[in-house]
Short mmCIF file of C-alpha atoms in Angstrom, two decimals:
data_model
loop_
_atom_site.label_atom_id
_atom_site.label_comp_id
_atom_site.label_asym_id
_atom_site.label_seq_id
_atom_site.Cartn_x
_atom_site.Cartn_y
_atom_site.Cartn_z
CA GLU A 1 66.00 -2.93 66.92
CA PRO A 2 65.70 -6.19 64.51
CA GLU A 3 62.79 -8.41 65.66
CA VAL A 4 60.96 -11.75 64.76
CA THR A 5 57.88 -10.93 62.78
CA GLN A 6 54.98 -13.26 63.20
CA THR A 7 52.13 -13.22 60.63
CA PRO A 8 48.75 -13.78 61.12
CA SER A 9 48.29 -12.29 64.76
CA HIS A 10 45.26 -14.24 65.07
CA GLN A 11 43.39 -17.15 62.48
CA VAL A 12 40.71 -18.58 63.15
CA THR A 13 40.10 -22.21 61.55
CA GLN A 14 38.09 -25.07 61.14
CA MET A 15 38.57 -28.66 62.60
CA GLY A 16 40.37 -30.65 60.19
CA GLN A 17 41.46 -27.49 58.14
CA GLU A 18 45.39 -27.21 57.45
CA VAL A 19 46.99 -24.06 59.14
CA ILE A 20 49.86 -22.58 58.42
CA LEU A 21 51.72 -20.03 60.50
CA ARG A 22 54.47 -17.90 59.24
CA CYS A 23 57.51 -16.52 60.74
CA VAL A 24 60.55 -14.23 59.88
CA PRO A 25 63.30 -14.72 62.05
CA ILE A 26 65.69 -12.12 62.08
CA SER A 27 68.16 -12.20 59.73
CA ASN A 28 71.63 -13.35 60.72
CA HIS A 29 70.43 -15.91 63.16
CA LEU A 30 71.19 -19.72 62.49
CA TYR A 31 68.39 -21.51 65.48
CA PHE A 32 65.00 -21.29 64.97
CA TYR A 33 62.11 -21.95 67.23
CA TRP A 34 58.50 -22.81 67.72
CA TYR A 35 56.56 -22.82 71.05
CA ARG A 36 53.03 -22.96 71.94
CA GLN A 37 51.19 -21.81 74.71
CA ILE A 38 47.67 -23.19 75.52
CA LEU A 39 45.52 -20.10 77.09
CA GLY A 40 46.42 -19.92 80.97
CA GLN A 41 49.03 -22.49 80.77
CA LYS A 42 52.67 -22.99 80.30
CA VAL A 43 54.80 -22.27 77.30
CA GLU A 44 55.59 -25.08 74.96
CA PHE A 45 58.69 -26.06 73.43
CA LEU A 46 57.80 -27.57 69.71
CA VAL A 47 60.87 -27.85 67.79
CA SER A 48 64.04 -26.38 66.94
CA PHE A 49 65.36 -26.12 63.06
CA TYR A 50 69.01 -25.63 62.36
CA ASN A 51 71.10 -26.30 59.81
CA ASN A 52 67.82 -26.70 57.28
CA GLU A 53 66.51 -29.67 59.22
CA ILE A 54 64.85 -30.14 62.88
CA SER A 55 67.69 -30.56 65.35
CA GLU A 56 64.78 -31.61 68.36
CA LYS A 57 61.22 -31.50 68.61
CA SER A 58 59.12 -32.52 71.27
CA GLU A 59 55.94 -35.11 72.08
CA ILE A 60 53.45 -32.66 70.65
CA PHE A 61 55.26 -32.50 67.89
CA ASP A 62 53.52 -35.13 65.73
CA ASP A 63 53.17 -36.59 62.38
CA GLN A 64 50.18 -33.52 61.82
CA PHE A 65 53.29 -30.77 62.63
CA SER A 66 55.86 -29.78 60.04
CA VAL A 67 58.32 -26.98 59.56
CA GLU A 68 59.65 -25.27 56.65
CA ARG A 69 62.36 -22.78 55.43
CA PRO A 70 61.17 -22.30 52.11
CA ASP A 71 63.26 -19.40 50.67
CA GLY A 72 65.89 -18.81 53.51
CA SER A 73 63.89 -16.02 55.54
CA ASN A 74 60.34 -17.45 56.47
CA PHE A 75 60.12 -20.25 58.92
CA THR A 76 56.88 -21.82 58.82
CA LEU A 77 54.84 -24.20 60.68
CA LYS A 78 51.87 -26.53 59.21
CA ILE A 79 49.14 -28.45 60.95
CA ARG A 80 47.59 -30.52 58.48
CA SER A 81 44.68 -31.38 60.27
CA THR A 82 43.84 -28.89 63.06
CA LYS A 83 41.96 -30.43 66.08
CA LEU A 84 40.36 -28.40 69.12
CA GLU A 85 43.20 -28.65 70.96
CA ASP A 86 45.52 -27.09 68.77
CA SER A 87 43.96 -23.72 70.12
CA ALA A 88 47.01 -21.99 71.26
CA MET A 89 49.22 -18.99 71.13
CA TYR A 90 52.30 -19.76 68.94
CA PHE A 91 55.70 -17.97 69.63
CA CYS A 92 58.47 -18.10 66.23
CA ALA A 93 61.82 -17.69 67.77
CA SER A 94 65.39 -16.88 66.76
CA GLY A 95 68.25 -16.76 68.25
CA GLN A 96 72.75 -17.14 67.23
CA GLY A 97 73.50 -18.99 71.17
CA HIS A 98 72.01 -18.20 74.35
CA GLU A 99 69.51 -15.33 73.55
CA ALA A 100 66.45 -16.58 71.87
CA PHE A 101 64.10 -13.58 70.33
CA PHE A 102 60.75 -14.11 70.16
CA GLY A 103 58.18 -13.00 67.89
CA GLN A 104 54.82 -11.76 69.12
CA GLY A 105 52.97 -14.65 68.69
CA THR A 106 49.96 -16.15 66.34
CA ARG A 107 46.75 -17.06 68.25
CA LEU A 108 45.16 -19.94 66.26
CA THR A 109 41.18 -20.68 67.36
CA VAL A 110 39.95 -23.71 65.91
CA VAL A 111 36.39 -24.27 66.18
CA ASP B 1 61.01 -26.75 83.72
CA ALA B 2 61.30 -30.30 85.74
CA LYS B 3 64.39 -28.53 86.77
CA THR B 4 63.85 -25.26 88.57
CA THR B 5 61.85 -24.34 90.76
CA GLN B 6 60.58 -21.19 91.46
CA PRO B 7 57.55 -19.22 93.90
CA ASN B 8 54.49 -19.00 92.01
CA SER B 9 54.29 -15.28 92.52
CA MET B 10 56.02 -12.23 94.36
CA GLU B 11 54.60 -8.42 94.85
CA SER B 12 56.43 -5.63 94.88
CA ASN B 13 56.14 -1.87 95.13
CA GLU B 14 56.69 0.28 92.52
CA GLU B 15 60.87 1.75 92.59
CA GLU B 16 61.65 -1.02 94.93
CA PRO B 17 63.79 -3.80 94.27
CA VAL B 18 62.40 -7.41 93.28
CA HIS B 19 64.75 -10.36 94.16
CA LEU B 20 63.04 -13.53 92.54
CA PRO B 21 64.93 -17.17 93.70
CA CYS B 22 65.35 -19.88 91.25
CA ASN B 23 66.25 -23.51 92.52
CA HIS B 24 67.99 -25.51 90.02
CA SER B 25 70.14 -28.40 92.10
CA THR B 26 70.23 -30.80 89.22
CA ILE B 27 72.04 -28.41 87.07
CA SER B 28 74.73 -29.41 85.05
CA GLY B 29 78.01 -27.88 85.33
CA THR B 30 77.78 -26.26 81.75
CA ASP B 31 74.54 -25.48 81.75
CA TYR B 32 73.76 -22.02 81.62
CA ILE B 33 71.15 -20.35 83.44
CA HIS B 34 68.47 -18.27 81.60
CA TRP B 35 66.11 -15.86 83.13
CA TYR B 36 63.27 -14.94 80.47
CA ARG B 37 59.77 -12.79 81.20
CA GLN B 38 56.61 -12.77 79.71
CA LEU B 39 54.98 -9.31 79.71
CA PRO B 40 50.55 -9.87 79.31
CA SER B 41 49.88 -10.91 75.81
CA GLN B 42 53.40 -11.16 74.68
CA GLY B 43 55.84 -13.53 73.59
CA PRO B 44 58.90 -14.20 76.46
CA GLU B 45 61.35 -12.04 76.70
CA TYR B 46 65.19 -12.56 76.90
CA VAL B 47 66.33 -11.18 80.59
CA ILE B 48 69.78 -12.28 81.45
CA HIS B 49 71.91 -15.32 81.17
CA GLY B 50 75.04 -16.80 83.13
CA LEU B 51 76.92 -19.63 83.54
CA THR B 52 79.19 -18.70 87.32
CA SER B 53 79.53 -15.48 87.84
CA ASN B 54 77.00 -13.23 88.95
CA VAL B 55 76.36 -10.52 85.72
CA ASN B 56 74.67 -7.52 85.10
CA ASN B 57 72.64 -5.63 82.28
CA ARG B 58 70.49 -2.91 81.57
CA MET B 59 67.58 -4.66 82.72
CA ALA B 60 68.45 -6.70 85.79
CA SER B 61 71.18 -8.53 87.55
CA LEU B 62 71.87 -11.83 87.95
CA ALA B 63 73.51 -13.48 91.53
CA ILE B 64 74.39 -17.11 90.85
CA ALA B 65 75.48 -19.03 94.15
CA GLU B 66 78.61 -20.64 94.50
CA ASP B 67 77.57 -24.29 93.98
CA ARG B 68 75.33 -23.12 91.43
CA LYS B 69 72.00 -24.80 92.85
CA SER B 70 70.05 -21.92 93.15
CA SER B 71 70.25 -17.95 91.53
CA THR B 72 68.55 -14.98 91.70
CA LEU B 73 67.49 -12.56 89.58
CA ILE B 74 67.51 -8.96 90.77
CA LEU B 75 65.02 -6.18 89.47
CA HIS B 76 66.99 -2.97 90.72
CA ARG B 77 63.89 -0.69 90.40
CA ALA B 78 60.84 -2.29 90.25
CA THR B 79 58.10 0.09 87.56
CA LEU B 80 54.62 -1.28 86.78
CA ARG B 81 56.35 -1.98 83.64
CA ASP B 82 57.89 -4.89 85.12
CA ALA B 83 54.50 -6.67 85.79
CA ALA B 84 55.57 -10.31 83.89
CA VAL B 85 55.74 -14.36 84.73
CA TYR B 86 59.56 -14.46 85.25
CA TYR B 87 60.93 -17.58 84.02
CA CYS B 88 64.27 -19.68 85.06
CA THR B 89 65.77 -22.16 82.91
CA ARG B 90 68.51 -23.82 81.50
CA TRP B 91 69.85 -23.69 78.22
CA ASP B 92 70.31 -27.00 75.96
CA TYR B 93 69.83 -26.10 72.93
CA LYS B 94 66.22 -24.87 73.25
CA LEU B 95 64.48 -23.32 76.40
CA SER B 96 61.95 -25.30 78.66
CA PHE B 97 59.55 -23.33 80.59
CA GLY B 98 57.97 -23.80 83.53
CA ALA B 99 55.11 -22.21 85.42
CA GLY B 100 57.56 -19.32 86.53
CA THR B 101 57.14 -16.52 89.05
CA THR B 102 54.32 -14.00 88.39
CA VAL B 103 55.79 -11.09 89.64
CA THR B 104 53.17 -7.56 90.50
CA VAL B 105 54.14 -4.24 90.82
CA ARG B 106 52.15 -1.85 93.22
CA ALA B 107 52.07 1.83 92.26
#
């Protein structure tokens, strides 16, 4: 069964450093998403991506965040200068419409 | 999602049905109702969705009230593997998750 793959599973970074979280969505999907979940809190929408551009973003997705689909298969989330409060589980998802498939997540720890 | 209301938690015994309610009184006529669940240490997982009619799939059933102000997710025979947080949400080209209902299944 096709699945969304995220790498790495865990990333530790120093405050102020740039991180890139990588995702391989399911191949025939057209919609791509990033969500995050701070420990013990709800899953929060960050951004949606369709037709090679951002279709919607939340207030969390400020200038420190960017997304890219560099080669037609990968979908990346970049955080330019990480803060302690960026520590969270980041989930990538892809879908064709109503059903979204989520990856297993990348746990980002900012120290 | 601020537009859906779910109980914080529910408990069930293994092999018994679980009925998870959700109120969505402000939902529009074209919004689909979606249910996802999140098993411990995993990403959310699609369960079922519907618009007006009741829906069934291999995982669950979704009963939608005639006025669409509420719905109920039905797990017909709960197993220990169904212990998860269940989210009721609407689809507007993205999913917006609330706190969900934490389901505990007793052996």
